[in-house]
mmCIF file of C-alpha atoms and ligand atoms in Angstrom:
data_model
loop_
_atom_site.group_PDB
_atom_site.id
_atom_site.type_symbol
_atom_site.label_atom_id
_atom_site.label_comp_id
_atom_site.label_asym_id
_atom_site.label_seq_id
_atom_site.Cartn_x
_atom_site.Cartn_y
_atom_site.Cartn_z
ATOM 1 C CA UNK A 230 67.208 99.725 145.321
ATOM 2 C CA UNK A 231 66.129 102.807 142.929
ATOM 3 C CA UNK A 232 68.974 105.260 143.844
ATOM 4 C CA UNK A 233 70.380 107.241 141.531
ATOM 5 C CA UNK A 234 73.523 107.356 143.106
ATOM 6 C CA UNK A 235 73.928 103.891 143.698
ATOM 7 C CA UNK A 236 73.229 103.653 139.697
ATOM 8 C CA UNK A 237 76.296 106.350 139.147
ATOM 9 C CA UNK A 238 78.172 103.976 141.439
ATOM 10 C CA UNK A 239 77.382 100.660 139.202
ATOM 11 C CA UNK A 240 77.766 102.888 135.818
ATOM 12 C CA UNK A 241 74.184 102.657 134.879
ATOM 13 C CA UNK A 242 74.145 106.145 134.884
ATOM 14 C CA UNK A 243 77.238 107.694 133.533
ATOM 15 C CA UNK A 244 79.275 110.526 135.588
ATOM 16 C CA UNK A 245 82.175 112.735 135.101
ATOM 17 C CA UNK A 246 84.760 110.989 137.607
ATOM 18 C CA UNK A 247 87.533 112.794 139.239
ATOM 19 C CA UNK A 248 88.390 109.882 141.707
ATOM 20 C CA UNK A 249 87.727 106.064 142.693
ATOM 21 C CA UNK A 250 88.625 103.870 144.483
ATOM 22 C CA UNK A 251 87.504 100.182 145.914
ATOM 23 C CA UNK A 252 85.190 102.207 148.270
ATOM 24 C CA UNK A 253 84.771 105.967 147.469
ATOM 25 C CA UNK A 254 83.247 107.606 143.942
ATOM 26 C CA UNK A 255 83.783 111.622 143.306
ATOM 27 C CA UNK A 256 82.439 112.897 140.277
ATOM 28 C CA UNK A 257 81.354 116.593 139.006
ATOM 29 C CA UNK A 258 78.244 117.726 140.255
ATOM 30 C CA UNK A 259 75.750 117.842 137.369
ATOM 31 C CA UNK A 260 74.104 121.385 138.406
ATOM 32 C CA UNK A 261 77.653 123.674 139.663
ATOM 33 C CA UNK A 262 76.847 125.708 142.550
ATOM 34 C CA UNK A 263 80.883 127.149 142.210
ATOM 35 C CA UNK A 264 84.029 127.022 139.857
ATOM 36 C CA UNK A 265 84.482 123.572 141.680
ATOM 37 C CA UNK A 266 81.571 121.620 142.834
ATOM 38 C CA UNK A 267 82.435 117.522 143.351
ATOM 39 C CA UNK A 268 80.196 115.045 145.179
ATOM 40 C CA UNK A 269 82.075 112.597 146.930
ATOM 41 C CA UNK A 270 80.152 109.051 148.059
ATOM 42 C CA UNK A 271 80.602 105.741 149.815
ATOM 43 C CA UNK A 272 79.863 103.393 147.046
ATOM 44 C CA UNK A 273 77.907 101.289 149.826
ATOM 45 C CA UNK A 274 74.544 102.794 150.243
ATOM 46 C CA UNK A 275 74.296 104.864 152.938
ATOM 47 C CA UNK A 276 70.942 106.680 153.322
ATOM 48 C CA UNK A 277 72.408 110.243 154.826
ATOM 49 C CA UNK A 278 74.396 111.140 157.871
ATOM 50 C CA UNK A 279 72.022 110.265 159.926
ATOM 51 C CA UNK A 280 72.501 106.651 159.427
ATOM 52 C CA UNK A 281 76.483 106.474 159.911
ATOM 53 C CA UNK A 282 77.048 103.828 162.819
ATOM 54 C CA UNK A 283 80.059 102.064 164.192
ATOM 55 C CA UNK A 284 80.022 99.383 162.057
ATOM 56 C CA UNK A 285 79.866 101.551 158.445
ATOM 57 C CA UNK A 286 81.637 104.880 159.386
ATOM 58 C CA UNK A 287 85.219 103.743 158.804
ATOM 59 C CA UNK A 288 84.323 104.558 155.146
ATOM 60 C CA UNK A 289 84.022 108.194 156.113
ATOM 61 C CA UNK A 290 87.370 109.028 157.562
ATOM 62 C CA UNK A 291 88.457 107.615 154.249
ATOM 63 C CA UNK A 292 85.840 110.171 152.223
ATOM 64 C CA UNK A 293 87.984 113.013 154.218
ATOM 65 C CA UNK A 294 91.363 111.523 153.134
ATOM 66 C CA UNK A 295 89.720 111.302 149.276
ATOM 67 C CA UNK A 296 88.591 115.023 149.735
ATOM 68 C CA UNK A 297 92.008 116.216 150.616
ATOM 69 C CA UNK A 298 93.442 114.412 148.237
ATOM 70 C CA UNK A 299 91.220 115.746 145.424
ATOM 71 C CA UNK A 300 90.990 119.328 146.953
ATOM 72 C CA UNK A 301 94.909 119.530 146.238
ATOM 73 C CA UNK A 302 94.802 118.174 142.439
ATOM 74 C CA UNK A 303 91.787 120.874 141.863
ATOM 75 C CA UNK A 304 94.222 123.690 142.889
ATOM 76 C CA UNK A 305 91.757 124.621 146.362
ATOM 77 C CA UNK A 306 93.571 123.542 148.880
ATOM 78 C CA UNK A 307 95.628 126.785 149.950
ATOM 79 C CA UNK A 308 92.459 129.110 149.120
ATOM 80 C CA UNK A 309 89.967 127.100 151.358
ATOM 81 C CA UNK A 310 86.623 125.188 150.471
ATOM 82 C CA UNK A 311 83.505 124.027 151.892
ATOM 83 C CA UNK A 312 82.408 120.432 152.506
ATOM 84 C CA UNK A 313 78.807 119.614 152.808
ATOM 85 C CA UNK A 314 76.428 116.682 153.844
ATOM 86 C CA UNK A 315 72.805 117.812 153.681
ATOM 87 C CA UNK A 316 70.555 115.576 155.610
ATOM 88 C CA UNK A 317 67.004 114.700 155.766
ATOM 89 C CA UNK A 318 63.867 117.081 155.073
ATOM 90 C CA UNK A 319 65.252 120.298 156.638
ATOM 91 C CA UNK A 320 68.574 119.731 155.658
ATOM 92 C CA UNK A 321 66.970 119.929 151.844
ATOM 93 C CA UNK A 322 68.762 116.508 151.131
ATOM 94 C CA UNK A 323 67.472 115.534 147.430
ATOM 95 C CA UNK A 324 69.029 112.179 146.953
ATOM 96 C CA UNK A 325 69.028 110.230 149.719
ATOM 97 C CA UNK A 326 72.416 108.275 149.289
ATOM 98 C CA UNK A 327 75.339 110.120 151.716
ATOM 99 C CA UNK A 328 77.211 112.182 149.612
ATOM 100 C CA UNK A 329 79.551 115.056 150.406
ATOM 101 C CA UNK A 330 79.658 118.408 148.881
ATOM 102 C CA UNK A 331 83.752 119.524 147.811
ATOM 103 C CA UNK A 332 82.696 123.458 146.640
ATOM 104 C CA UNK A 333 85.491 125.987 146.253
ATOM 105 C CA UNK A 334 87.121 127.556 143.113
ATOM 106 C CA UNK A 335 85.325 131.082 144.694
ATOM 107 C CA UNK A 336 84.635 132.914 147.704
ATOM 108 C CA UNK A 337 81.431 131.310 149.346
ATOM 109 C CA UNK A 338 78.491 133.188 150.711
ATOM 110 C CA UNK A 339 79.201 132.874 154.955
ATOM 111 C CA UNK A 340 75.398 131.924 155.298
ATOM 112 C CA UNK A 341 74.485 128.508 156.328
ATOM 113 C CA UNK A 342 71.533 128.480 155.162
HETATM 114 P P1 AMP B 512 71.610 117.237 147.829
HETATM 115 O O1 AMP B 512 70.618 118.295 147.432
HETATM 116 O O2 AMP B 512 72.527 117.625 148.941
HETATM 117 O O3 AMP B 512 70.931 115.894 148.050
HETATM 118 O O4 AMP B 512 72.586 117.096 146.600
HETATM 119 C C1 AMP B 512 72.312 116.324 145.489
HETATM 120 C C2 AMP B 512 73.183 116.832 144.397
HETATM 121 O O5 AMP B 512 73.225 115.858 143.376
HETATM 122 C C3 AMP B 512 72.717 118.149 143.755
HETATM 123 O O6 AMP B 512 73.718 119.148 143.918
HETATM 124 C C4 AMP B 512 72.501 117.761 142.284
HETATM 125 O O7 AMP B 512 72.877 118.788 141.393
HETATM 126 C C5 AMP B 512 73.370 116.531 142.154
HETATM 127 N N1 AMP B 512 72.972 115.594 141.118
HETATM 128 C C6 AMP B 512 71.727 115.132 140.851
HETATM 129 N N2 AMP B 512 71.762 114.256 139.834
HETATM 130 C C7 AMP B 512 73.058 114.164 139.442
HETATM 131 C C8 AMP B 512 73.742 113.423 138.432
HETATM 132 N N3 AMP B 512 73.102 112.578 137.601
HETATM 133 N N4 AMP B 512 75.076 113.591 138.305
HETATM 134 C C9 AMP B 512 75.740 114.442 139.123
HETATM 135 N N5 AMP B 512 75.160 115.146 140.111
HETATM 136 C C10 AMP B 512 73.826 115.010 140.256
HETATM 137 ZN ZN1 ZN B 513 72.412 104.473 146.908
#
């Protein structure tokens, strides 16, 4: 399949990695939106959230427990973050492998969107 994320996953395409794991790759957003801006995927292709189901969405309990984990070792945790999944056409999702957004390191703008 031609996803670029699924190539960051197999290390065709090379990424800055701040966590992995049998199941879960983070690694530094290539275009920063904040001080701290990580993606965070399930190394099995998943198209967006739209397509978690009951047999593949153990994985993202786990992707919480990774985000946690690397929300602490980035020094966010006490000030707050934002996650984000964008999904699908009016949810301006660009590559369509789930991936969540970690952004903190500043205060965020309270729009949605
Ligand atoms: P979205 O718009 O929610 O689909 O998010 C896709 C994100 O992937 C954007 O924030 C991009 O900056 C980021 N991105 C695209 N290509 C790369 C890459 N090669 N390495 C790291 N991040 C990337
Ligand atoms: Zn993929």
């Amino acid at each position: 399949m031609d996803c670029l994320f699924c190539k960051i996953v197999s290390g065709d395409i090379p990424s800055t990695k701040v966590y992995e794991d049998d199941k879960v790759l983070a690694f530094k957003d290539i275009n920063p939106l904040a001080p701290v801006h990580i993606l965070v995927i399930p190394k099995e292709h998943i198209d967006s959230a739209a397509a978690v189901t009951a047999e593949n969405s153990a994985v993202i309990a786990h992707i919480f427990e990774v985000i946690a984990k690397i929300a602490k070792e980035q020094g966010i945790d006490k000030d707050g973050f934002r996650v984000v999944s964008n999904c699908g056409e009016n949810g301006c999702q660009s590559v369509k492998h789930l991936h969540f957004h970690i952004l903190g390191g500043r205060k965020l703008d309270v729009t949605m969107g």
